[in-house]
Coordinates of C-alpha atoms in Angstrom, one line a residue:
X24 CA 65.8 133.0 -1.1
X25 CA 64.7 133.9 2.4
X26 CA 63.7 137.3 3.7
X27 CA 64.3 138.8 7.2
X28 CA 61.3 138.3 9.5
X29 CA 60.0 141.4 11.2
X30 CA 57.1 141.9 13.6
X31 CA 55.6 144.5 15.9
X32 CA 57.5 145.4 19.1
X33 CA 56.4 143.7 22.2
X34 CA 55.8 145.6 25.4
X35 CA 54.1 148.8 26.3
X36 CA 52.1 150.8 23.8
X37 CA 54.3 153.3 21.9
X38 CA 57.5 151.4 22.4
X39 CA 60.2 152.6 19.9
X40 CA 62.3 150.6 17.5
X41 CA 65.0 151.6 15.1
X42 CA 63.3 149.6 12.4
X43 CA 60.3 150.9 10.3
X44 CA 57.9 148.9 8.2
X45 CA 57.1 151.0 5.2
X46 CA 54.2 150.1 2.9
X47 CA 53.5 151.5 -0.6
X48 CA 57.2 151.8 -1.2
X49 CA 59.8 149.5 -2.9
X50 CA 61.2 148.2 -6.2
X51 CA 57.7 147.0 -7.3
X52 CA 56.5 150.6 -7.4
X53 CA 59.7 151.9 -9.1
X54 CA 62.0 152.8 -6.2
X55 CA 65.2 151.0 -5.4
X56 CA 66.4 150.3 -1.9
X57 CA 69.2 152.8 -2.4
X58 CA 66.7 155.6 -3.4
X59 CA 64.6 154.8 -0.3
X60 CA 67.6 154.9 1.9
X61 CA 68.6 158.3 0.5
X62 CA 65.1 159.7 1.2
X63 CA 64.9 158.3 4.8
X64 CA 68.5 159.4 5.6
X65 CA 67.1 163.0 5.8
X66 CA 65.9 162.0 9.3
X67 CA 69.0 160.2 10.6
X68 CA 71.7 157.6 9.7
X69 CA 70.1 154.7 7.8
X70 CA 71.8 151.4 8.6
X71 CA 70.0 149.6 5.7
X72 CA 66.9 148.9 3.7
X73 CA 65.6 145.4 2.9
X74 CA 62.4 143.8 1.5
X75 CA 59.7 143.3 4.2
X76 CA 58.1 140.5 2.2
X77 CA 58.0 139.1 -1.3
X78 CA 55.6 141.8 -2.7
X79 CA 58.3 144.2 -3.6
X80 CA 56.1 147.1 -2.4
X81 CA 56.9 147.0 1.3
X82 CA 60.3 147.5 2.9
X83 CA 62.1 147.7 6.2
X84 CA 64.1 150.8 6.9
X85 CA 66.6 150.3 9.7
X86 CA 68.1 153.3 11.4
X87 CA 71.1 153.3 13.7
X88 CA 69.0 154.8 16.6
X89 CA 65.4 154.8 17.7
X90 CA 65.1 158.6 17.7
X91 CA 65.7 158.9 14.0
X92 CA 63.0 156.2 13.3
X93 CA 60.6 158.2 15.5
X94 CA 61.2 161.4 13.6
X95 CA 60.8 159.7 10.2
X96 CA 57.6 158.0 11.2
X97 CA 56.1 161.3 12.5
X98 CA 57.1 163.1 9.3
X99 CA 56.1 160.6 6.7
X100 CA 53.4 158.3 8.0
X101 CA 50.2 158.9 6.0
X102 CA 51.6 161.9 4.2
X103 CA 52.6 162.3 0.5
X104 CA 56.4 162.0 0.1
X105 CA 57.6 164.4 -2.7
X106 CA 60.9 162.6 -3.1
X107 CA 59.0 159.3 -3.8
X108 CA 56.6 160.6 -6.4
X109 CA 54.1 161.9 -4.0
X110 CA 53.3 158.5 -2.7
X111 CA 51.5 158.3 0.7
X112 CA 53.5 156.0 2.9
X113 CA 52.1 153.8 5.6
X114 CA 54.7 153.3 8.4
X115 CA 54.8 151.4 11.7
X116 CA 57.6 150.3 14.0
X117 CA 59.0 146.8 13.5
X118 CA 61.5 144.5 15.2
X119 CA 63.6 141.7 13.9
X120 CA 62.3 138.3 14.7
X121 CA 64.5 135.2 15.2
X122 CA 63.7 132.0 13.4
X123 CA 63.0 128.7 15.3
X124 CA 66.7 128.0 15.3
X125 CA 67.4 131.4 16.8
X126 CA 68.9 132.9 13.6
X127 CA 67.7 135.5 11.3
X128 CA 66.4 134.1 8.0
X129 CA 68.5 136.4 6.0
X130 CA 68.4 136.5 2.2
X131 CA 71.3 135.3 0.0
X132 CA 72.5 137.5 -2.8
X133 CA 71.3 136.3 -6.3
X134 CA 73.9 136.0 -9.0
X135 CA 73.3 136.3 -12.7
X136 CA 76.3 134.2 -13.9
X137 CA 77.5 130.9 -12.6
X138 CA 81.1 132.1 -12.2
X139 CA 80.1 134.4 -9.4
X140 CA 78.9 131.4 -7.3
X141 CA 82.4 129.8 -7.1
X142 CA 80.9 126.3 -7.3
X143 CA 83.1 123.9 -9.3
X144 CA 81.2 122.1 -12.0
X145 CA 78.3 124.6 -12.2
X146 CA 77.6 126.3 -15.6
X147 CA 74.8 128.4 -17.0
X148 CA 74.3 129.1 -20.7
X149 CA 71.9 132.0 -21.5
X150 CA 69.7 131.8 -24.6
X151 CA 70.5 128.2 -25.2
X152 CA 67.4 127.9 -27.4
X153 CA 65.7 130.6 -29.5
X154 CA 62.2 131.9 -28.7
X155 CA 60.9 130.0 -31.7
X156 CA 62.5 126.7 -30.4
X157 CA 61.1 127.4 -27.0
X158 CA 57.6 127.8 -28.4
X159 CA 57.9 124.5 -30.4
X160 CA 59.2 122.6 -27.3
X161 CA 56.3 123.9 -25.2
X162 CA 53.8 123.0 -27.9
X163 CA 55.3 119.5 -28.1
X164 CA 55.0 118.7 -24.4
X165 CA 51.5 120.3 -24.1
X166 CA 50.4 117.9 -26.9
X167 CA 51.2 115.0 -24.5
X168 CA 49.5 113.8 -21.3
X169 CA 50.8 115.1 -18.0
X170 CA 51.1 113.2 -14.7
X171 CA 50.0 115.3 -11.7
X172 CA 52.0 115.3 -8.5
X173 CA 51.2 117.1 -5.3
X174 CA 52.1 120.6 -6.5
X175 CA 53.4 120.2 -10.1
X176 CA 53.0 118.1 -13.2
X177 CA 55.6 115.9 -14.9
X178 CA 56.1 113.9 -18.1
X179 CA 58.4 110.8 -18.1
X180 CA 60.7 109.8 -20.9
X181 CA 62.7 106.6 -20.3
X182 CA 62.7 105.3 -16.7
X183 CA 59.5 106.1 -14.8
X184 CA 61.3 107.6 -11.7
X185 CA 63.4 109.9 -13.8
X186 CA 61.5 113.2 -14.0
X187 CA 62.7 114.6 -17.4
X188 CA 60.0 117.2 -17.9
X189 CA 58.6 119.2 -15.0
X190 CA 56.0 122.0 -15.0
X191 CA 56.0 124.4 -12.1
X192 CA 53.0 126.6 -11.6
X193 CA 53.6 130.1 -10.3
X194 CA 54.9 130.0 -6.8
X195 CA 55.8 126.3 -6.7
X196 CA 59.4 125.4 -6.0
X197 CA 61.5 122.3 -5.3
X198 CA 62.7 121.0 -2.0
X199 CA 66.5 120.9 -1.3
X200 CA 68.1 117.7 -2.6
X201 CA 71.0 116.0 -4.4
X202 CA 70.0 113.7 -7.3
X203 CA 70.9 110.2 -6.2
X204 CA 74.6 109.4 -7.1
X205 CA 74.1 105.7 -8.0
X206 CA 71.1 106.4 -10.3
X207 CA 72.6 108.9 -12.7
X208 CA 75.9 109.7 -14.4
X209 CA 77.9 112.8 -13.6
X210 CA 76.3 115.4 -15.9
X211 CA 72.8 116.7 -15.3
X212 CA 71.3 119.3 -17.6
X213 CA 68.2 121.5 -16.9
X214 CA 66.6 123.7 -19.6
X215 CA 64.3 126.4 -18.2
X216 CA 61.4 127.4 -20.5
X217 CA 58.4 129.7 -20.2
X218 CA 59.2 131.4 -16.9
X219 CA 62.2 132.4 -14.7
X220 CA 63.1 131.3 -11.2
X221 CA 65.8 131.4 -8.6
X222 CA 67.8 128.3 -7.8
X223 CA 69.6 128.1 -4.5
X224 CA 72.6 125.8 -3.7
X225 CA 73.6 124.6 -0.3
X226 CA 76.8 122.8 0.7
X227 CA 76.3 121.1 4.1
X228 CA 79.3 120.3 6.3
X229 CA 79.9 116.7 7.1
X230 CA 77.6 115.4 9.8
X231 CA 75.2 118.4 9.5
X232 CA 72.5 116.5 7.7
X233 CA 71.1 113.0 7.3
X234 CA 69.2 111.8 4.3
X235 CA 65.7 110.5 4.6
X236 CA 66.0 108.0 1.8
X237 CA 69.2 106.4 0.4
X238 CA 67.6 103.9 -1.9
X239 CA 69.0 103.9 -5.5
X240 CA 65.4 104.1 -6.9
X241 CA 64.9 107.6 -5.5
X242 CA 65.8 110.6 -7.5
X243 CA 66.3 112.8 -4.4
X244 CA 68.1 112.7 -1.1
X245 CA 66.1 115.0 1.1
X246 CA 67.5 117.3 3.9
X247 CA 66.0 119.7 6.4
X248 CA 64.9 123.1 5.0
X249 CA 67.4 124.8 7.3
X250 CA 70.6 123.6 8.9
X251 CA 73.2 125.2 11.2
X252 CA 76.2 124.5 9.0
X253 CA 76.0 125.1 5.3
X254 CA 77.1 127.5 2.6
X255 CA 74.4 129.2 0.5
X256 CA 74.6 130.4 -3.1
X257 CA 71.7 131.5 -5.4
X258 CA 71.5 132.1 -9.2
X259 CA 68.8 133.5 -11.5
X260 CA 67.6 131.1 -14.2
X261 CA 66.0 133.1 -17.1
X262 CA 63.8 131.5 -19.7
X263 CA 65.6 129.5 -22.4
X264 CA 68.8 129.1 -20.2
X265 CA 70.6 125.7 -19.8
X266 CA 72.0 124.8 -16.4
X267 CA 74.7 122.1 -16.1
X268 CA 75.5 120.4 -12.8
X269 CA 78.8 118.4 -12.9
X270 CA 81.5 117.4 -10.5
X271 CA 81.2 119.0 -7.1
X272 CA 78.1 121.0 -8.1
X273 CA 76.3 117.8 -9.0
X274 CA 77.6 115.5 -6.2
X275 CA 78.0 117.7 -3.1
X276 CA 75.7 120.7 -3.4
X277 CA 72.0 120.5 -2.6
X278 CA 69.9 122.5 -5.0
X279 CA 66.3 123.7 -4.7
X280 CA 63.9 126.3 -5.9
X281 CA 62.3 128.5 -3.2
X282 CA 58.5 128.6 -3.2
X283 CA 58.0 132.2 -4.2
X284 CA 55.8 134.1 -6.6
X285 CA 58.1 137.0 -6.6
X286 CA 61.9 137.0 -6.5
X287 CA 64.3 139.8 -5.7
X288 CA 67.3 139.9 -8.1
X289 CA 69.9 142.6 -7.8
X290 CA 67.4 145.0 -6.1
X291 CA 64.8 144.4 -8.8
X292 CA 61.5 142.5 -8.5
X293 CA 61.1 139.6 -10.8
X294 CA 57.6 138.1 -11.0
X295 CA 57.5 134.5 -11.9
X296 CA 55.4 133.6 -14.9
X297 CA 52.2 131.5 -14.8
X298 CA 54.3 128.4 -15.4
X299 CA 57.9 127.2 -15.7
X300 CA 58.7 124.1 -17.7
X301 CA 62.0 122.4 -16.9
X302 CA 63.5 119.8 -19.3
X303 CA 65.9 117.8 -17.1
X304 CA 68.3 115.4 -18.9
X305 CA 70.1 112.7 -17.0
X306 CA 71.9 109.5 -18.1
X307 CA 71.0 106.4 -16.1
X308 CA 73.9 104.7 -14.2
X309 CA 74.1 100.9 -13.7
X310 CA 77.2 100.6 -11.6
X311 CA 78.0 101.9 -8.1
X312 CA 79.1 105.6 -7.8
X313 CA 82.9 106.2 -7.4
X314 CA 82.7 109.9 -6.7
X315 CA 85.0 111.9 -4.4
X316 CA 82.2 112.9 -2.0
X317 CA 81.4 109.8 0.1
X318 CA 79.6 111.8 2.8
X319 CA 76.8 112.6 0.2
X320 CA 76.9 109.3 -1.7
X321 CA 74.4 106.5 -1.3
X322 CA 76.9 104.0 -2.9
X323 CA 79.3 104.6 0.0
X324 CA 76.5 104.0 2.6

């Protein structure tokens, strides 16, 4: 889940902007974006409020005009705000910055249920295991040796290249990929334990990406972090939930976990735990893939 990029205005000293960077204010300190918008609307029409970064304690308040932003800054910067619990706000002007592709790195709404994503073949079951079963499973894997990768640890069961247990330290995610078609059958299950995360899905249009590795011994087909032509969806995976990828969700949508320590879910701040352990279940495939998505399939290439 990306966040808009803001920076200081360029030009002469004192240049105005309709956007204000507001510190010591946000969901992490108990105030929703709607509440903040209501408070700042006393100085003019507020176009919107969004997170300034992943802390949850800094926001961007965007006005429809620069004069409203100026009045709000003069009234609230460095002064206790009675409508926000008497908090002293620290405010400066800010401007929206383009990404290297010339586009704003806007955030994607995070859903709580798979049905909201409208991705065929994607299912999420909450509380698939009990807290006691979760504790027993974590104890079982911690009793076995781990293999360290660059940013996370894994345990292998079955084929060596098939990562069936993954441990993600806080803040560590997963690059966008589709599990290789010819290596695995059509159902992929992922059980999340210990900590929550956000998983994003991307559907690239044909010709918008090229894989780095099409060998059948790779578990991933990598793509660029950002592309000009793709759909984005995101879902919150709570501890003890089971995710199923099948059909189109398994064969045509890239999935990845953003590298965040804090996620924004429905205007709430969710802090990732010290670790997340993923049990990923795949069935090895020995014959070529016959899926209906040749543009994403290594067997068709």
